[in-house]
Short mmCIF file of C-alpha atoms in Angstrom, two decimals:
data_model
loop_
_atom_site.label_atom_id
_atom_site.label_comp_id
_atom_site.label_asym_id
_atom_site.label_seq_id
_atom_site.Cartn_x
_atom_site.Cartn_y
_atom_site.Cartn_z
CA MET A 1 7.80 215.18 48.75
CA LYS A 2 4.39 215.32 47.12
CA SER A 3 5.81 216.26 43.72
CA ARG A 4 8.38 213.44 43.83
CA ILE A 5 5.75 210.84 44.68
CA PHE A 6 3.41 212.12 42.00
CA LEU A 7 6.11 212.23 39.31
CA LYS A 8 7.29 208.70 40.07
CA LEU A 9 3.76 207.30 39.92
CA PHE A 10 2.86 209.25 36.79
CA LEU A 11 6.10 208.27 35.02
CA ALA A 12 5.47 204.59 35.76
CA ALA A 13 1.93 204.88 34.40
CA LEU A 14 3.19 206.77 31.35
CA ILE A 15 5.74 204.05 30.54
CA VAL A 16 3.03 201.37 30.75
CA ILE A 17 0.74 203.41 28.49
CA VAL A 18 3.45 203.97 25.85
CA VAL A 19 4.58 200.32 25.83
CA CYS A 20 1.02 199.01 25.58
CA THR A 21 0.11 201.47 22.83
CA ILE A 22 3.15 200.59 20.71
CA THR A 23 2.60 196.86 21.22
CA MET A 24 -1.05 197.18 20.25
CA ASP A 25 -0.19 199.15 17.11
CA VAL A 26 2.42 196.60 16.00
CA LEU A 27 0.12 193.62 16.59
CA ILE A 28 -2.86 195.24 14.85
CA ARG A 29 -0.75 196.29 11.88
CA HIS A 30 0.74 192.80 11.54
CA ALA A 31 -2.69 191.15 11.78
CA TRP A 32 -4.18 193.61 9.28
CA GLU A 33 -1.39 193.10 6.74
CA GLY A 34 -1.66 189.31 7.02
CA MET A 35 -5.43 189.38 6.61
CA LEU A 36 -5.24 191.73 3.62
CA ARG A 37 -2.60 189.60 1.93
CA ARG A 38 -4.65 186.42 2.45
CA GLU A 39 -7.75 188.08 1.03
CA ILE A 40 -5.85 189.31 -2.04
CA GLU A 41 -4.29 185.90 -2.61
CA THR A 42 -7.66 184.14 -2.24
CA SER A 43 -9.31 186.58 -4.64
CA LEU A 44 -6.43 186.27 -7.12
CA ARG A 45 -6.62 182.48 -6.96
CA GLU A 46 -10.33 182.53 -7.78
CA LYS A 47 -9.81 184.96 -10.66
CA THR A 48 -6.93 182.87 -12.01
CA LEU A 49 -9.12 179.76 -12.07
CA MET A 50 -11.80 181.73 -13.92
CA LEU A 51 -9.19 182.91 -16.40
CA ALA A 52 -7.96 179.35 -16.86
CA SER A 53 -11.46 178.14 -17.71
CA ARG A 54 -11.79 180.97 -20.23
CA ALA A 55 -8.40 180.27 -21.83
CA GLN A 56 -9.08 176.54 -22.27
CA GLY A 57 -9.49 175.74 -25.90
CA ALA A 58 -8.77 179.31 -27.02
CA SER A 59 -6.75 179.73 -30.18
CA PRO A 60 -3.20 181.11 -29.89
CA ALA A 61 -4.31 184.22 -31.76
CA SER A 62 -7.05 184.99 -29.22
CA LEU A 63 -4.90 184.51 -26.12
CA ALA A 64 -3.45 188.03 -26.36
CA GLN A 65 -6.95 189.55 -26.41
CA ILE A 66 -8.08 187.35 -23.52
CA ALA A 67 -5.03 188.44 -21.50
CA ALA A 68 -5.64 192.13 -22.28
CA ASP A 69 -9.34 191.92 -21.37
CA ALA A 70 -8.64 190.09 -18.12
CA SER A 71 -5.93 192.59 -17.18
CA ARG A 72 -8.27 195.55 -17.69
CA ALA A 73 -11.01 193.85 -15.67
CA THR A 74 -8.85 192.82 -12.71
CA GLY A 75 -5.93 195.26 -12.64
CA ALA A 76 -3.55 192.29 -12.65
CA ARG A 77 -0.84 191.30 -15.11
CA ILE A 78 -1.75 188.25 -17.20
CA THR A 79 0.70 185.73 -18.67
CA VAL A 80 -0.01 182.57 -20.68
CA ILE A 81 2.65 179.92 -21.37
CA ASP A 82 2.79 176.60 -23.15
CA SER A 83 3.86 173.30 -21.61
CA THR A 84 7.55 174.04 -22.23
CA GLY A 85 7.45 177.45 -20.54
CA ASN A 86 7.46 179.63 -23.65
CA VAL A 87 5.30 182.74 -23.24
CA LEU A 88 2.31 182.78 -25.58
CA ALA A 89 0.69 186.00 -24.37
CA ASP A 90 1.32 188.72 -21.80
CA SER A 91 -0.72 191.79 -20.98
CA GLU A 92 2.30 194.06 -20.35
CA ALA A 93 5.16 192.78 -22.50
CA GLN A 94 5.87 191.27 -25.89
CA PRO A 95 5.96 187.45 -25.56
CA GLU A 96 8.80 187.00 -28.02
CA LYS A 97 11.07 189.20 -25.88
CA MET A 98 10.35 187.33 -22.65
CA GLU A 99 12.48 184.50 -21.31
CA ASN A 100 11.28 180.97 -20.68
CA HIS A 101 9.04 180.75 -17.59
CA ALA A 102 9.16 176.99 -16.97
CA THR A 103 11.30 177.39 -13.84
CA ARG A 104 9.15 180.03 -12.14
CA PRO A 105 7.81 178.49 -8.89
CA GLU A 106 4.14 179.19 -9.57
CA PHE A 107 4.42 177.82 -13.14
CA VAL A 108 6.27 174.72 -11.94
CA ALA A 109 3.26 173.94 -9.74
CA ALA A 110 0.76 174.83 -12.50
CA LEU A 111 2.50 172.70 -15.13
CA GLY A 112 2.37 169.89 -12.58
CA GLY A 113 -1.42 170.22 -12.39
CA GLN A 114 -1.67 172.34 -9.22
CA VAL A 115 -2.49 175.98 -8.51
CA GLY A 116 0.80 177.64 -7.55
CA SER A 117 1.69 180.98 -5.98
CA SER A 118 4.83 182.97 -5.11
CA THR A 119 5.98 186.50 -4.35
CA ARG A 120 9.03 188.17 -5.90
CA LEU A 121 10.34 191.14 -7.85
CA SER A 122 9.32 191.09 -11.51
CA ARG A 123 12.31 190.98 -13.85
CA THR A 124 10.24 192.54 -16.64
CA ILE A 125 8.61 195.55 -14.93
CA GLY A 126 10.79 195.82 -11.79
CA ILE A 127 8.12 195.82 -9.04
CA GLU A 128 7.20 193.24 -6.37
CA LEU A 129 4.27 191.07 -7.42
CA LEU A 130 2.13 188.30 -6.00
CA TYR A 131 1.87 185.54 -8.62
CA VAL A 132 -0.82 182.86 -8.90
CA ALA A 133 -0.78 180.31 -11.76
CA ALA A 134 -3.30 177.63 -12.77
CA PRO A 135 -3.02 174.78 -15.31
CA ILE A 136 -4.76 174.69 -18.68
CA PRO A 137 -4.49 172.03 -21.39
CA GLY A 138 -1.05 172.43 -23.00
CA GLY A 139 0.24 175.08 -20.59
CA ALA A 140 -0.74 177.43 -17.79
CA VAL A 141 -2.09 180.90 -17.09
CA ARG A 142 -0.86 183.30 -14.45
CA MET A 143 -2.12 186.46 -12.79
CA ALA A 144 0.25 188.85 -11.01
CA TYR A 145 -0.95 191.50 -8.59
CA PRO A 146 1.28 194.39 -7.44
CA LEU A 147 1.95 194.36 -3.69
CA SER A 148 2.11 198.16 -3.78
CA ALA A 149 -1.65 197.98 -3.21
CA ILE A 150 -1.00 196.35 0.16
CA ARG A 151 1.57 199.01 1.05
CA GLU A 152 -0.89 201.76 0.11
CA ALA A 153 -3.57 200.18 2.29
CA ASN A 154 -1.03 199.88 5.09
CA ARG A 155 -0.28 203.60 4.88
CA HIS A 156 -3.97 204.34 5.40
CA ILE A 157 -4.29 201.95 8.34
CA ASP A 158 -1.06 203.33 9.84
CA ARG A 159 -2.51 206.83 9.78
CA ASP A 160 -5.79 205.67 11.31
CA LEU A 161 -3.93 203.65 13.95
CA LEU A 162 -1.73 206.61 14.84
CA GLU A 163 -4.71 208.91 15.27
CA SER A 164 -6.63 206.35 17.33
CA SER A 165 -3.58 205.56 19.46
CA MET A 166 -2.96 209.23 20.18
CA VAL A 167 -6.55 209.70 21.35
CA ALA A 168 -6.39 206.53 23.48
CA ALA A 169 -3.02 207.54 24.95
CA LEU A 170 -4.28 211.01 25.85
CA VAL A 171 -7.34 209.57 27.58
CA ALA A 172 -5.15 207.02 29.41
CA MET A 173 -2.70 209.73 30.49
CA LEU A 174 -5.57 211.88 31.79
CA LEU A 175 -6.89 208.96 33.82
CA ALA A 176 -3.36 208.17 35.03
CA PHE A 177 -2.92 211.82 36.07
CA ILE A 178 -6.12 211.77 38.10
CA ALA A 179 -5.27 208.40 39.70
CA THR A 180 -1.70 209.35 40.58
CA GLN A 181 -2.86 212.67 42.01
CA SER A 182 -5.29 210.82 44.28
CA ILE A 183 -2.69 208.25 45.37
CA GLY A 184 -0.08 210.98 45.84
CA ARG A 185 -2.37 212.94 48.18
CA ARG A 186 -3.06 209.85 50.26
CA LEU A 187 0.65 208.99 50.51
CA LEU A 188 1.37 212.59 51.49
CA ARG A 189 -1.09 212.30 54.40
CA ILE A 190 0.79 209.18 55.55
CA THR A 191 4.19 210.92 55.42
CA ASP A 192 2.78 213.98 57.23
CA PHE A 193 1.42 211.71 59.95
CA ALA A 194 4.74 209.87 60.28
CA GLU A 195 6.62 213.17 60.55
CA ARG A 196 4.27 214.42 63.30
CA VAL A 197 4.66 211.21 65.28
CA ALA A 198 8.46 211.34 64.82
CA ALA A 199 8.37 214.91 66.18
CA GLY A 200 6.59 213.70 69.33
CA ASP A 201 2.99 214.55 68.48
CA LEU A 202 1.30 211.38 69.72
CA SER A 203 -2.12 212.91 69.20
CA ALA A 204 -1.65 212.81 65.42
CA ARG A 205 -4.26 210.85 63.46
CA ILE A 206 -4.79 209.90 59.79
CA GLN A 207 -8.12 210.63 58.17
CA GLU A 208 -8.38 207.68 55.77
CA SER A 209 -11.71 206.06 55.01
CA SER A 210 -10.54 203.61 52.32
CA ARG A 211 -9.94 199.94 53.16
CA ASP A 212 -7.46 199.18 50.33
CA GLU A 213 -3.73 198.42 50.59
CA ILE A 214 -2.73 202.03 51.28
#
């Protein structure tokens, strides 16, 4: 009887612990990824505006050097286009071999005078990038940051979350074990008392000092 009561109580506590731990991990991971993405996009937007101010008035011959320098400094891919979408400079590809960029969402916004952003797989280098473009006189500049950096950061946070969750779950299970043991012993005293009364022992008494529900 005692073992059945204890196992039922402990199993219920264990299910609650597991569900809460998984839910917490999912919510924290989602919040972390969203925060990291917003920070990267905000930083990339600021750097793109700085690049746009630097590229204003630059000669076509110097755009390639500006793009290369900015790429080395930021770790992002740099692209410069004219008002028709033709690529003037790119830090990772030859402009003459690249297709027209006028229809790319971030460039559509930039050519319209706004700072634009989008996320998609790069047709040139084949990896997923976060794009931010800003207008300049006669065209637009764009910075592209690989989202693999977010995935790498997520792997680190996943490992830290797993380790923290395991420690928290072990502590919770230890506390649940102690609590269910205590409740199980009290319930066992009740069943023992009931069995003695059912057997005709009207002198039976329960030694219970607590005033809670049990």
